[in-house]
Structure formats: C-alpha cells, structure tokens
XYZ file of C-alpha atoms in Angstrom:
685
model
C 70.274 -13.315 91.320
C 67.879 -13.647 94.239
C 69.313 -14.519 97.614
C 66.793 -15.693 100.167
C 66.955 -17.185 103.631
C 63.727 -18.749 104.857
C 62.336 -17.233 107.989
C 61.720 -19.529 110.956
C 58.122 -19.454 112.124
C 58.763 -18.811 115.787
C 58.177 -15.755 117.931
C 61.384 -13.934 118.763
C 62.072 -13.395 122.445
C 62.729 -9.806 123.277
C 65.807 -8.803 125.217
C 65.748 -6.637 128.335
C 67.108 -3.619 126.575
C 64.669 -3.866 123.702
C 61.298 -4.747 125.171
C 59.423 -4.330 128.445
C 59.619 -7.759 130.100
C 56.616 -7.032 132.323
C 54.143 -6.710 129.450
C 50.993 -8.755 130.069
C 48.708 -10.253 127.474
C 45.013 -11.110 127.984
C 43.742 -14.527 127.015
C 40.387 -14.887 125.313
C 37.859 -17.317 126.789
C 36.663 -19.772 124.192
C 33.813 -21.681 125.812
C 32.015 -23.814 123.282
C 28.725 -21.942 123.504
C 30.363 -18.525 123.158
C 33.039 -19.352 120.609
C 32.572 -17.380 117.416
C 30.327 -14.774 119.072
C 31.502 -11.272 119.823
C 31.253 -10.271 123.469
C 29.308 -7.081 124.001
C 30.652 -4.837 126.741
C 28.670 -4.474 129.909
C 26.592 -1.379 130.352
C 28.729 1.458 131.503
C 31.973 -0.163 130.341
C 34.036 1.630 127.727
C 35.142 -0.445 124.721
C 38.951 -0.578 124.535
C 40.659 -1.028 121.139
C 43.568 -3.477 121.461
C 46.860 -1.659 121.095
C 49.589 -2.781 118.681
C 52.695 -4.484 120.079
C 55.356 -2.233 121.458
C 58.059 -1.067 119.108
C 61.620 -2.120 119.873
C 64.096 0.331 121.318
C 67.599 0.362 119.866
C 70.799 1.961 120.981
C 72.631 4.267 118.567
C 75.324 1.615 118.133
C 72.766 -1.056 117.138
C 71.105 1.232 114.587
C 74.454 2.079 113.023
C 75.237 -1.650 112.745
C 71.849 -2.450 111.155
C 72.139 0.410 108.667
C 75.607 -0.816 107.716
C 74.233 -4.338 107.112
C 71.598 -2.957 104.741
C 74.112 -0.870 102.821
C 76.581 -3.750 102.593
C 73.885 -6.067 101.219
C 72.700 -3.507 98.679
C 73.796 -4.815 95.300
C 74.798 -2.100 92.837
C 77.228 -2.349 89.927
C 79.030 0.981 90.422
C 81.250 1.760 93.345
C 81.650 5.113 95.038
C 78.017 6.204 94.701
C 76.828 8.217 97.673
C 73.621 7.645 99.599
C 70.775 10.126 99.823
C 70.996 12.248 102.983
C 67.639 10.895 104.193
C 68.381 7.232 103.498
C 69.881 6.540 106.964
C 66.745 7.884 108.631
C 64.542 5.685 106.409
C 66.571 2.541 107.122
C 66.586 3.220 110.869
C 62.835 3.761 110.840
C 62.407 0.387 109.127
C 64.088 -1.333 112.098
C 62.422 0.819 114.756
C 58.923 0.259 113.319
C 58.288 -3.467 112.623
C 54.949 -2.660 110.925
C 56.987 -1.920 107.786
C 57.413 -5.268 106.035
C 59.360 -4.078 102.960
C 62.478 -1.989 102.606
C 64.012 -1.285 99.195
C 67.213 0.458 98.173
C 67.706 1.713 94.612
C 69.669 4.097 92.435
C 67.958 7.289 91.302
C 69.150 10.801 90.424
C 72.842 9.927 90.810
C 72.488 8.588 94.357
C 71.265 5.583 96.323
C 67.880 5.878 98.033
C 65.767 3.883 100.495
C 61.982 3.575 100.796
C 59.275 1.407 102.414
C 57.751 0.273 99.101
C 58.638 -1.051 95.679
C 60.056 1.783 93.534
C 58.033 2.476 90.403
C 60.928 4.035 88.501
C 64.153 2.155 89.149
C 65.991 1.989 85.836
C 68.908 0.038 87.330
C 66.824 -2.292 89.502
C 66.633 -2.434 93.285
C 67.516 -4.482 96.376
C 64.693 -5.560 98.701
C 64.506 -6.680 102.344
C 61.420 -8.577 103.568
C 60.041 -9.678 106.939
C 56.803 -10.808 108.498
C 54.611 -8.216 110.151
C 56.070 -7.200 113.534
C 59.079 -9.401 113.110
C 61.961 -7.725 114.911
C 65.460 -7.574 113.486
C 68.447 -7.134 115.767
C 72.146 -6.877 114.978
C 72.488 -10.433 116.326
C 69.749 -12.082 114.211
C 69.601 -9.887 111.104
C 72.082 -11.743 108.898
C 70.704 -15.116 110.016
C 67.019 -14.416 109.445
C 66.748 -11.693 106.804
C 65.050 -12.405 103.462
C 66.571 -10.211 100.817
C 67.426 -10.174 97.137
C 67.993 -7.971 94.103
C 65.867 -7.276 91.045
C 67.455 -5.973 87.871
C 65.764 -3.486 85.568
C 64.122 -6.411 83.715
C 61.606 -7.314 86.403
C 59.640 -9.844 84.332
C 62.767 -11.796 83.484
C 63.836 -11.841 87.133
C 60.452 -13.093 88.285
C 60.457 -15.778 85.591
C 63.882 -17.075 86.598
C 62.913 -17.234 90.245
C 59.501 -18.848 89.739
C 60.617 -21.339 87.089
C 63.921 -22.429 88.605
C 63.359 -22.083 92.358
C 59.737 -21.746 93.338
C 58.204 -24.188 90.824
C 60.489 -27.181 91.605
C 59.809 -26.781 95.334
C 56.034 -26.537 94.871
C 55.777 -29.345 92.303
C 57.739 -31.761 94.508
C 55.953 -30.792 97.698
C 53.498 -33.102 99.437
C 51.955 -30.314 101.527
C 48.924 -29.789 99.299
C 45.703 -31.707 99.767
C 44.698 -33.896 96.837
C 41.711 -31.733 95.931
C 43.946 -28.609 95.763
C 47.014 -30.126 94.211
C 45.841 -30.176 90.596
C 44.488 -26.594 90.685
C 47.679 -25.260 92.260
C 49.920 -27.036 89.738
C 47.717 -26.083 86.791
C 47.643 -22.402 87.752
C 51.393 -22.429 88.325
C 52.026 -23.865 84.845
C 49.688 -21.337 83.274
C 51.355 -18.446 85.088
C 54.858 -19.506 83.988
C 53.712 -20.092 80.418
C 52.242 -16.600 80.103
C 55.215 -15.007 81.832
C 57.574 -16.744 79.396
C 55.446 -15.369 76.586
C 55.843 -11.844 77.953
C 59.607 -12.219 78.288
C 60.609 -14.075 75.123
C 58.032 -13.056 72.517
C 59.402 -9.480 72.141
C 62.830 -11.055 71.550
C 61.473 -13.171 68.704
C 62.439 -16.358 70.570
C 60.340 -19.462 71.064
C 61.101 -21.158 74.391
C 59.144 -24.266 75.325
C 58.102 -24.465 78.949
C 58.965 -27.860 80.447
C 57.103 -28.500 83.724
C 59.353 -29.920 86.430
C 56.912 -32.545 87.592
C 57.847 -36.071 88.710
C 57.200 -37.714 85.372
C 59.699 -40.547 85.721
C 58.534 -41.440 89.202
C 54.869 -41.259 88.226
C 54.926 -43.237 84.986
C 58.092 -45.288 84.651
C 57.790 -47.022 88.017
C 54.346 -48.362 87.061
C 53.513 -51.097 84.623
C 52.280 -49.961 81.234
C 49.164 -52.006 81.839
C 48.160 -49.553 84.545
C 48.068 -46.714 82.007
C 44.589 -45.534 81.211
C 43.543 -44.023 77.927
C 42.780 -40.368 77.513
C 39.077 -39.742 77.334
C 38.191 -42.303 80.014
C 34.886 -41.482 81.638
C 35.878 -39.403 84.633
C 32.897 -40.639 86.593
C 34.318 -44.156 86.583
C 35.781 -45.138 89.932
C 39.559 -45.362 89.696
C 42.334 -45.585 92.225
C 43.850 -42.509 93.792
C 47.138 -43.192 91.970
C 45.405 -43.378 88.609
C 43.469 -40.233 89.417
C 46.765 -38.415 90.037
C 48.064 -39.749 86.722
C 44.966 -38.590 84.885
C 45.258 -35.080 86.294
C 48.965 -35.024 85.487
C 48.240 -36.039 81.904
C 45.614 -33.292 81.672
C 48.211 -30.799 82.779
C 50.721 -32.115 80.256
C 48.052 -31.882 77.552
C 47.546 -28.201 78.275
C 51.291 -27.559 78.176
C 51.663 -29.381 74.849
C 48.712 -27.430 73.417
C 50.591 -24.253 74.256
C 53.697 -25.675 72.550
C 51.614 -26.239 69.442
C 50.457 -22.602 69.421
C 54.035 -21.444 69.902
C 55.341 -23.606 67.061
C 52.597 -22.487 64.698
C 53.455 -18.880 65.393
C 57.181 -19.553 64.983
C 56.682 -21.180 61.581
C 54.532 -18.359 60.235
C 56.110 -15.618 58.140
C 55.266 -12.115 59.289
C 54.033 -10.002 56.384
C 53.764 -6.739 58.321
C 57.380 -6.468 59.404
C 59.231 -3.176 59.042
C 61.872 -3.376 56.322
C 64.188 -0.381 55.998
C 66.750 -2.048 53.750
C 68.005 -5.411 52.495
C 69.929 -5.898 55.740
C 66.647 -5.874 57.687
C 65.297 -8.710 55.525
C 68.514 -10.674 56.061
C 68.330 -10.053 59.816
C 64.713 -11.227 59.882
C 65.539 -14.544 58.228
C 68.699 -15.002 60.286
C 66.637 -14.583 63.453
C 63.950 -16.920 62.112
C 66.522 -19.550 61.142
C 68.170 -19.304 64.562
C 64.813 -19.543 66.349
C 63.670 -22.571 64.337
C 67.031 -24.260 64.811
C 66.830 -23.701 68.567
C 63.257 -24.974 68.539
C 64.415 -28.207 66.891
C 67.048 -28.575 69.587
C 64.430 -28.093 72.318
C 62.194 -30.760 70.790
C 65.078 -33.217 71.101
C 65.424 -32.466 74.810
C 65.050 -35.578 77.010
C 62.286 -34.097 79.182
C 60.374 -32.799 76.145
C 60.630 -36.216 74.436
C 59.449 -37.882 77.630
C 56.293 -35.739 77.700
C 55.642 -36.420 74.005
C 56.216 -40.174 74.439
C 53.858 -40.309 77.439
C 51.093 -38.621 75.439
C 51.794 -40.749 72.358
C 51.454 -43.928 74.395
C 48.105 -42.604 75.596
C 47.055 -41.876 71.987
C 46.832 -38.144 72.629
C 45.736 -36.101 69.559
C 47.975 -33.222 70.664
C 51.013 -35.511 70.462
C 50.119 -36.418 66.884
C 49.635 -32.760 66.013
C 53.003 -31.949 67.531
C 54.713 -34.622 65.417
C 53.197 -33.097 62.246
C 54.392 -29.650 63.250
C 57.895 -31.034 63.777
C 58.000 -31.935 60.089
C 56.690 -28.453 59.289
C 59.556 -26.932 61.304
C 62.085 -28.808 59.179
C 60.444 -27.460 55.997
C 60.490 -23.890 57.314
C 64.106 -24.271 58.399
C 65.044 -25.365 54.901
C 63.073 -22.435 53.470
C 64.926 -19.993 55.728
C 68.290 -21.423 54.641
C 67.324 -21.050 50.974
C 66.139 -17.471 51.454
C 69.346 -16.519 53.256
C 71.414 -17.890 50.383
C 69.694 -15.556 47.884
C 69.456 -12.623 50.254
C 73.156 -12.699 51.112
C 73.964 -12.437 47.399
C 71.670 -9.417 47.088
C 73.027 -7.899 50.296
C 76.642 -8.122 49.164
C 75.714 -6.294 45.968
C 73.591 -3.626 47.691
C 76.387 -2.796 50.118
C 78.366 -1.543 47.104
C 75.544 0.446 45.493
C 76.982 3.706 44.180
C 73.991 5.937 44.832
C 73.291 8.630 43.897
C 76.517 8.918 41.883
C 76.023 5.978 39.504
C 72.337 5.346 39.920
C 71.646 3.930 36.446
C 74.084 1.007 36.555
C 73.556 0.272 40.249
C 69.758 0.183 40.061
C 69.708 -1.831 36.839
C 71.951 -4.556 38.255
C 70.013 -4.663 41.535
C 66.668 -5.068 39.745
C 68.048 -7.807 37.507
C 69.299 -9.614 40.608
C 65.818 -9.377 42.148
C 64.374 -10.843 38.946
C 66.849 -13.708 39.232
C 65.659 -14.404 42.780
C 62.040 -14.172 41.570
C 62.662 -16.914 39.020
C 64.837 -19.212 41.155
C 63.511 -18.951 44.726
C 60.384 -20.882 45.638
C 59.588 -18.451 48.465
C 60.192 -15.197 46.580
C 58.435 -16.434 43.466
C 55.109 -15.256 44.862
C 53.780 -11.724 44.355
C 53.506 -11.034 48.081
C 57.064 -12.056 48.912
C 58.931 -10.556 45.964
C 57.164 -7.272 46.711
C 59.019 -7.258 50.045
C 62.373 -7.325 48.225
C 61.333 -4.505 45.894
C 60.214 -2.426 48.856
C 63.487 -3.239 50.604
C 65.450 -2.034 47.564
C 63.437 1.199 47.544
C 64.224 1.667 51.227
C 67.898 0.874 50.580
C 68.120 3.546 47.868
C 66.322 6.030 50.085
C 68.655 5.304 53.032
C 71.754 5.855 50.891
C 70.318 9.130 49.594
C 69.649 10.200 53.186
C 73.284 9.530 54.077
C 74.382 11.569 51.044
C 72.372 14.631 52.111
C 74.152 16.827 54.673
C 71.357 18.653 56.461
C 73.812 20.610 58.604
C 75.221 22.117 55.409
C 71.863 22.594 53.699
C 70.283 24.334 56.688
C 73.433 26.118 57.732
C 76.407 27.549 55.951
C 75.711 26.553 52.332
C 72.047 26.215 51.343
C 72.970 26.369 47.644
C 75.065 23.200 48.016
C 72.226 21.639 49.988
C 69.829 22.305 47.103
C 72.249 20.606 44.715
C 72.434 17.507 46.941
C 68.653 17.343 47.308
C 68.036 17.781 43.595
C 70.550 15.040 42.873
C 68.663 12.661 45.174
C 65.339 13.558 43.534
C 66.906 12.844 40.157
C 68.181 9.515 41.509
C 64.672 8.516 42.631
C 63.205 9.467 39.255
C 65.841 7.417 37.417
C 65.147 4.439 39.687
C 61.436 4.579 38.861
C 62.137 4.872 35.118
C 64.524 1.907 35.124
C 62.074 -0.148 37.209
C 59.341 0.468 34.639
C 61.610 -0.441 31.724
C 63.030 -3.593 33.323
C 59.759 -4.952 34.631
C 57.921 -4.308 31.360
C 60.586 -5.336 28.851
C 62.550 -8.005 30.714
C 60.013 -9.998 32.729
C 57.983 -10.905 29.647
C 61.079 -12.490 28.108
C 62.045 -14.496 31.182
C 58.883 -16.551 31.361
C 55.881 -16.035 29.106
C 53.652 -17.891 31.571
C 54.380 -15.558 34.461
C 53.388 -11.950 34.826
C 55.011 -9.258 36.964
C 51.945 -7.700 38.577
C 53.447 -5.988 41.629
C 51.585 -2.866 42.738
C 53.952 -0.061 41.778
C 52.434 2.316 44.318
C 53.387 -0.036 47.146
C 56.943 -0.356 45.835
C 57.488 3.408 45.514
C 55.388 4.685 48.420
C 58.438 5.503 50.559
C 60.338 6.896 47.571
C 57.486 9.275 46.759
C 57.301 10.501 50.353
C 61.086 10.905 50.430
C 61.012 12.990 47.242
C 58.386 15.273 48.763
C 60.515 15.682 51.874
C 63.429 16.669 49.621
C 61.255 19.308 47.985
C 60.280 20.542 51.446
C 63.932 20.954 52.446
C 64.702 22.696 49.135
C 61.908 25.125 49.982
C 63.542 25.760 53.361
C 66.978 26.249 51.747
C 65.526 28.767 49.300
C 63.907 30.597 52.198
C 67.299 30.655 53.938
C 68.868 32.218 50.851
C 66.116 34.837 50.702
C 65.665 35.680 54.384
C 69.081 34.727 55.766
C 71.730 37.223 56.804
C 73.064 39.449 54.056
C 76.222 41.575 54.055
C 74.520 44.095 51.750
C 72.443 45.403 54.617
C 73.933 48.752 55.626
C 73.916 50.141 52.083
C 70.369 51.521 52.164
C 70.598 55.281 51.775
C 68.156 58.055 52.358
C 66.884 59.645 55.540
C 65.084 56.430 56.604
C 67.950 54.054 55.720
C 68.780 53.165 59.314
C 65.134 52.401 60.073
C 64.834 50.139 57.033
C 68.005 48.256 57.976
C 66.694 47.624 61.502
C 63.478 46.274 59.994
C 65.463 43.911 57.766
C 67.419 42.678 60.796
C 64.146 41.970 62.575
C 62.946 39.915 59.591
C 66.192 37.926 59.692
C 65.852 37.238 63.411
C 62.275 36.026 63.019
C 63.331 33.775 60.165
C 66.122 32.153 62.170
C 63.729 31.504 65.022
C 61.533 29.702 62.499
C 64.517 27.874 61.023
C 65.717 26.699 64.433
C 62.430 24.853 64.902
C 63.238 22.887 61.742
C 66.858 22.275 62.761
C 65.705 20.875 66.111
C 63.434 18.477 64.203
C 66.050 17.452 61.625
C 65.990 13.830 62.826
C 62.402 13.447 61.604
C 62.771 15.254 58.277
C 63.281 12.027 56.322
C 61.314 9.756 58.635
C 58.819 8.689 55.973
C 56.802 6.606 58.449
C 55.979 9.515 60.776
C 53.561 12.402 60.384
C 55.086 14.957 62.756
C 56.988 16.525 59.871
C 53.732 17.671 58.240
C 53.021 19.811 61.298
C 56.560 21.248 61.319
C 56.605 22.197 57.636
C 53.097 23.660 57.873
C 54.196 25.909 60.730
C 57.322 26.905 58.803
C 55.340 27.821 55.699
C 52.903 29.920 57.693
C 55.712 31.916 59.296
C 57.500 32.140 55.956
C 54.415 33.746 54.422
C 54.282 36.265 57.250
C 57.919 37.203 56.612
C 57.194 37.598 52.916
C 54.387 40.028 53.710
C 56.758 41.967 55.953
C 59.243 42.257 53.066
C 56.460 43.407 50.732
C 55.570 46.191 53.155
C 59.239 47.133 53.493
C 59.769 47.356 49.714
C 56.672 49.466 49.285
C 57.782 51.810 52.074
C 61.271 52.187 50.615
C 60.024 53.047 47.129
C 57.495 55.549 48.411
C 60.443 57.813 49.152
C 62.490 57.062 46.001
C 62.743 60.298 43.985
C 65.571 59.582 41.521
C 67.216 56.764 39.597
C 70.227 56.469 41.889
C 68.151 55.880 45.027
C 65.922 53.366 43.243
C 68.785 51.316 41.824
C 70.585 51.411 45.168
C 67.456 50.046 46.897
C 67.025 47.278 44.313
C 70.680 46.323 44.761
C 70.181 45.892 48.511
C 66.927 43.954 47.989
C 68.275 41.902 45.087
C 68.228 38.599 47.030
C 64.447 38.820 47.354
C 64.146 38.314 43.587
C 64.598 34.602 44.263
C 61.086 34.562 45.725
C 58.479 34.657 42.943
C 56.045 37.072 44.574
C 58.845 39.387 45.617
C 60.440 39.135 42.188
C 57.249 40.404 40.605
C 57.093 43.241 43.125
C 60.714 44.234 42.499
C 60.053 44.109 38.765
C 57.278 46.637 39.290
C 59.687 48.787 41.272
C 62.174 48.509 38.409
C 59.498 49.791 36.063
C 58.901 52.578 38.580
C 62.567 53.563 38.191
C 62.196 53.569 34.397
C 59.208 55.820 34.806
C 61.370 58.206 36.816
C 63.897 58.138 33.971
C 61.106 58.653 31.468
C 59.889 61.659 33.408
C 63.422 63.012 33.459
C 63.614 62.616 29.664
C 60.319 64.429 29.146
C 61.316 67.199 31.505
C 64.638 67.681 29.714
C 62.927 67.577 26.319
C 60.421 70.247 27.258
C 63.134 72.345 28.835
C 65.260 72.115 25.677
C 62.384 72.860 23.322
C 61.375 75.930 25.292
C 64.847 77.430 25.036
C 65.047 80.539 22.781
C 68.012 81.587 20.657
C 67.827 84.983 22.258
C 68.832 83.456 25.614
C 72.385 83.922 26.729
C 74.521 80.746 26.642
C 71.663 78.646 25.321
C 74.141 76.239 23.777
C 75.808 75.621 27.122
C 72.446 74.967 28.731
C 71.489 72.429 26.086
C 74.879 70.733 26.423
C 74.350 70.407 30.199
C 70.918 68.866 29.601
C 72.509 66.379 27.177
C 75.244 65.477 29.629
C 72.683 64.985 32.421
C 70.543 62.668 30.288
C 73.565 60.725 29.131
C 74.704 60.306 32.741
C 71.237 59.054 33.814
C 71.199 56.755 30.796
C 74.591 55.340 31.747
C 73.456 54.648 35.322
C 70.289 52.832 34.328
C 71.818 50.856 31.439
C 74.687 49.651 33.644
C 72.073 48.252 36.053
C 70.556 46.233 33.203
C 73.406 43.718 33.506
C 72.256 42.520 36.952
C 68.650 43.664 37.163
C 67.553 42.726 33.653
C 65.618 44.608 31.018
C 61.872 45.093 30.620
C 59.536 46.042 27.795
C 58.753 49.408 29.284
C 62.451 50.127 29.592
C 62.975 49.422 25.892
C 60.294 52.005 25.042
C 61.946 54.524 27.335
C 65.305 53.916 25.679
C 63.797 54.570 22.252
C 62.319 57.791 23.593
C 65.714 58.658 25.070
C 67.474 58.217 21.724
C 64.899 60.436 20.038
C 65.077 63.180 22.672
C 68.880 63.182 22.766
C 68.982 63.439 19.000
C 66.510 66.331 19.016
C 68.365 68.225 21.757
C 71.723 67.668 20.058
C 70.424 68.972 16.729
C 68.856 71.939 18.460
C 72.137 72.672 20.202
C 74.021 72.595 16.898
C 71.415 74.835 15.295
C 71.829 77.417 18.033
C 75.579 77.283 17.565
C 75.261 78.088 13.849
C 73.027 81.074 14.427
C 74.947 82.339 17.410
C 75.442 86.058 16.928
C 78.837 85.944 18.568
C 80.030 83.094 16.315
C 81.253 81.145 19.305
C 81.443 77.392 18.583
C 80.177 75.129 21.247
C 81.330 71.593 21.186
C-alpha cells in the first residue's frame, strides 16, 4: 500500500548550522526590450557558470537520526534481516546531496540495500523516498514532508491500484484543467488505466471492466432530459459550454464501452489452442471460464456500469445496443460452461480411478465409451473440434499415469532391468490403448447414430502417445547401455601378462560411460516432456558417446584375443566380457572370438591326431603316450563343452566335435592295437 504525504510548494528556510546565512543571490534585469534575449558578456569579461546551491551540512547526530527514519519506514515482511555495510553511507549521501531525488531500499542477496535509483531486480519489491530537486530534509521536517511508499514485486498491479483508486479520482474531480485540455487529459487517463488493467488481469484469465470515476450523476441527473443531445450531432453546431462538456463526456464513455465490448467478446470465445495435459486441465479451464463469466455478469449489474449503459441507451448509442446483445450471449456461454462441467466432472471422477498400466484394457474401454456418451449428449462436445480435445486429454491422462508409474531413478540407477520392464509395460499399454480406440470408434460409433460419423484425425489424438513411446524406447536404450557398460564385479578375473592393463582399460570405459549417463540423469525432468525438443539433443549426444565406447570395447576385445593361445585363456576372457553380448555388434564380435577358441581346439585335435599317428610300436611306452594324448583331448573337450551352457554352440563347433569324436576313436583303437602287440605283454588300460 502506498503512503504519500504531499509536499508543500514553499522554499525551506535554512538554519544557521546548515546553511551559510550570508549567501547572496543576483537578480536578473528583465526590461521589456531585453527580456528573452541572452546578454553577451562585455569584451574582456570572463563568462561565469552559475554554481549549484550549497549542500546542507549535518551533524553526526542528525545523520544518525535521518538514517534511522529511513530504516524504520522501510517496509519488509521479514524481521531480523541485516543491512548492507554500505547502506548507511548511501542513505547519508542522499540527505547530504539534495540533487538526488530518489532513494530506494530493497532486499537482495540476503540483506537490505539502498540506492539512488529504482532497482531493476527486486524480487520482493522495494520502498521509495521522493523529493523535489534540492529539497532539503532535516530531522525536524522529514516525517512531516517526506513522500514515500512501497512497491511489491508485482509492480504493474501496484501502479494500477494507485492510479485507479487514488490518482484517477483526484484528477477526474479536479477543476484545475483548462477546458481545452480537460478532455484530452481524461481520455488519455482512461486509456492508460484500461491498457494497464489488460496487462494485469488478462494473464490471470479474468475480465475486469474499467468503470471511470467521473461525475456522471452530477453531469446528467441534475439536468433535464430535454437538454440531452443525440449522439452524432454536428460538432460544428454552436452549443453551450455545458453541453459541450456532456458531449465530450459521452465520447469518453463510448470509448470505454467499446473496450468493454472487446473484453466481453474475448471472454465468451473458447480458446482452441489451450494446453491440455489431462482431463483435470479441461475441467480447470471450464471452471475458470464459468467463474469469469459469472463475475462478468455481476459486474454488468453494478450500479455505475448500469448508469453508463442507461446514459448511452437514452442517447441511442449503437455501442449500448451491442452491449445488450452481448449480455444475452454471456448468459448462453455461462449455460454452456455449466453443461460442459457436468459432463467433464463425470469423466474426471472416472479418470481419477484409471488403473493404468495395470488394467489398461478395461480402463481404456470404459473411458472411451464415456467419451462417446458425451459426444452424443453434449451440444458443445458433439462437434469434431471439441470432442477431439477430450480424446487428446485422455491420451495425455494415460501418458501422465504411465510417467508416474516409471521410476527413472531405478531405471537409470540400481536396477536397469526393472526399469526396462516398467518401460516395456508402458509401451504395451499405449499400444493397447490405440488398438481399443480403433475398435471402439470403428465398431461402436456406427451403431450409435447412422447419420453421424466419427472422423477425428487419429494422428492428432495419438501425437503425444507416439512421442512418449519413442521416449520410452530411448530410455530402454540407455538402460541397456547401463547393463553393458556399467560396473561389473567380474572385472579382476582377466588373466595373462596383460590382465591388469586390460582391467584398467575396462575401468576407464566405465568411467566415461557414467559421465555420459550423468548428463542424462541431470536432464531426467525433460525425458518425458513431449512438448520440448531439448531431449533430442541429449539423446543424440548420448548415442554418439555410446558408439565411441562400443568402439573402445571392440579394440579391447581384439587386443585380448591377440594374445589368447589356449582354450582356457579364451573361455576365461569370454566369461569376463560376457555382458557385452547384450550389444548386437559386440555379440557378433564375441561370437567370432568363440569360433576362434574352437579353432584353437581344432588345432589341438589335429596336432594330437598327427602325433598319435606318427607313433611307432617300436617306441618305448607308446601306449602310455597315446593314453596321455587321449586324456589331454578329453580334458580340453570337457572344458569347451562345459562352456557351451553359457556361451552357446555354433556350427563350426559342431564340426569340431565330430572331428574330435573321430580322432579320439582312432587314437583309442591305435592304443589298444599297440597293447595287443606289446612285446612285453603289459596291458595298458
């Protein structure tokens, strides 16, 4: 609330302790012939620029008192807030230098501040102190003469309240203006208030009629109706000064009523571009519209508003007639809003209990049938354009409930597998919704009314659903990357001389991945924002880095298997790298490395076969040697076949196993043959 004390227009006398009493002032000669002409200095004289008035001199006690006044008058809601260390100096300078006309105090950065201007950033408002140029404040006159007030953070609203309720009544009832200025001043004042009200109330969705506080009763009711003149009278016709004032007043009222008409037309229109996130948003829209129209009806019954309308009606004003027609239109729109709210509240109560995504089939079917009921019964929602809004609202409602079901903290954190299950369930829910929508709208609508066709654009109904599904796929992709590149307890099992180096490289890949993942986690609030486009940039960056990590893993796998010389090392490496099989490209690479291990086994088989075939019966202990070869092959076979359970078989491996069976059979027969022909007769088992 603005507190203001009008300043007296007199020059303050300066006290002995504050001003030099012996100061002299020069008077300017104003002879008629020289008045208005600048005197040029005589030759040889130096032009002297007039100096500004002397600044007052205060004692320390007076400055402390004045600073205390300012701080006491500073209006701030919280107590115990300290002042900036430089604020006292600023306030003192304001009193010591009367050229500063404005002093403001405001809250910023957890403290109160002072400055000689209006603060640009004052989130909690500010307190101002005003004075005329070179007006001197003293401890004795400050509280009596100061003009001060407070402005909240809503500056436009504060200005409107002051101008409409304080400044305008004073100006409109003042007789200080000359007749030729009066109409322009009043007209500009009305126009300013009207536009300021528009700035303040339009964002709130409220329609407030501006009622000018002019002397309507005194101007019109005290005169006889016979003295009224009709609108459209030739303005060149000589009329009395009183009638001229009436005519200008009526012109001003006409302009105000024309603005009312524009306001009412806008208030009775239905916005088709409003943002609807769910059924509740549609209910809120019509509740606000109903409240606004109801309040508008109340305003039109106001005594001052009716007086303006009656004055213009008596003068046969076309704007008054137009306003009366719009009044009837308001009643129709109010009835429409009431009807819409009746249907929408039924739909809202049902949608609040939607069991999605758990029981999507029954929930969606009942919701769509309810929308069809509204389509057939409501006059407003019977049109294609309006019923489409409800279908879009249902799509948004389903999407919002799916978003609440998905736990991103779990999906992108401790349990990506569970996150994938939640996301896939929501995708399934969206697909079921689309299927049921197609079935209901094709099979049911034709039976409701053969003369009406359901021709809603399906793309518009499911646009948000389709974007949401794609976002779910994006998050599934991230979860799968987390499973592949996330931390693994198996690291530390890589053997070989370079095992430690490989493990460090894997740790580096993990660290780079989590840096990439953290960028997504920081942007988790926009993941399912289907109206924004920032997510496309985030997921593109993630995919690029993900591809780089994949290439790093490819290089690592190739390096590891360059040094693999036997089956044990190869299987051990595949076991450590097993999680990378969940990535398609890496799975193919690991499959090739698995074939590489089979080739090692195949080479072992061929080596053993050749070694066994080249054995001669003349050799000592040839049977023992062949038995050792058999045991070695059987041991290698056991190792590689046991790995089949978790690595999987391959066609090449099946061929190697057939070769193994053949070679083992050959070696075993050869061993038995050598036993039979053994010269010592020793039997080798």
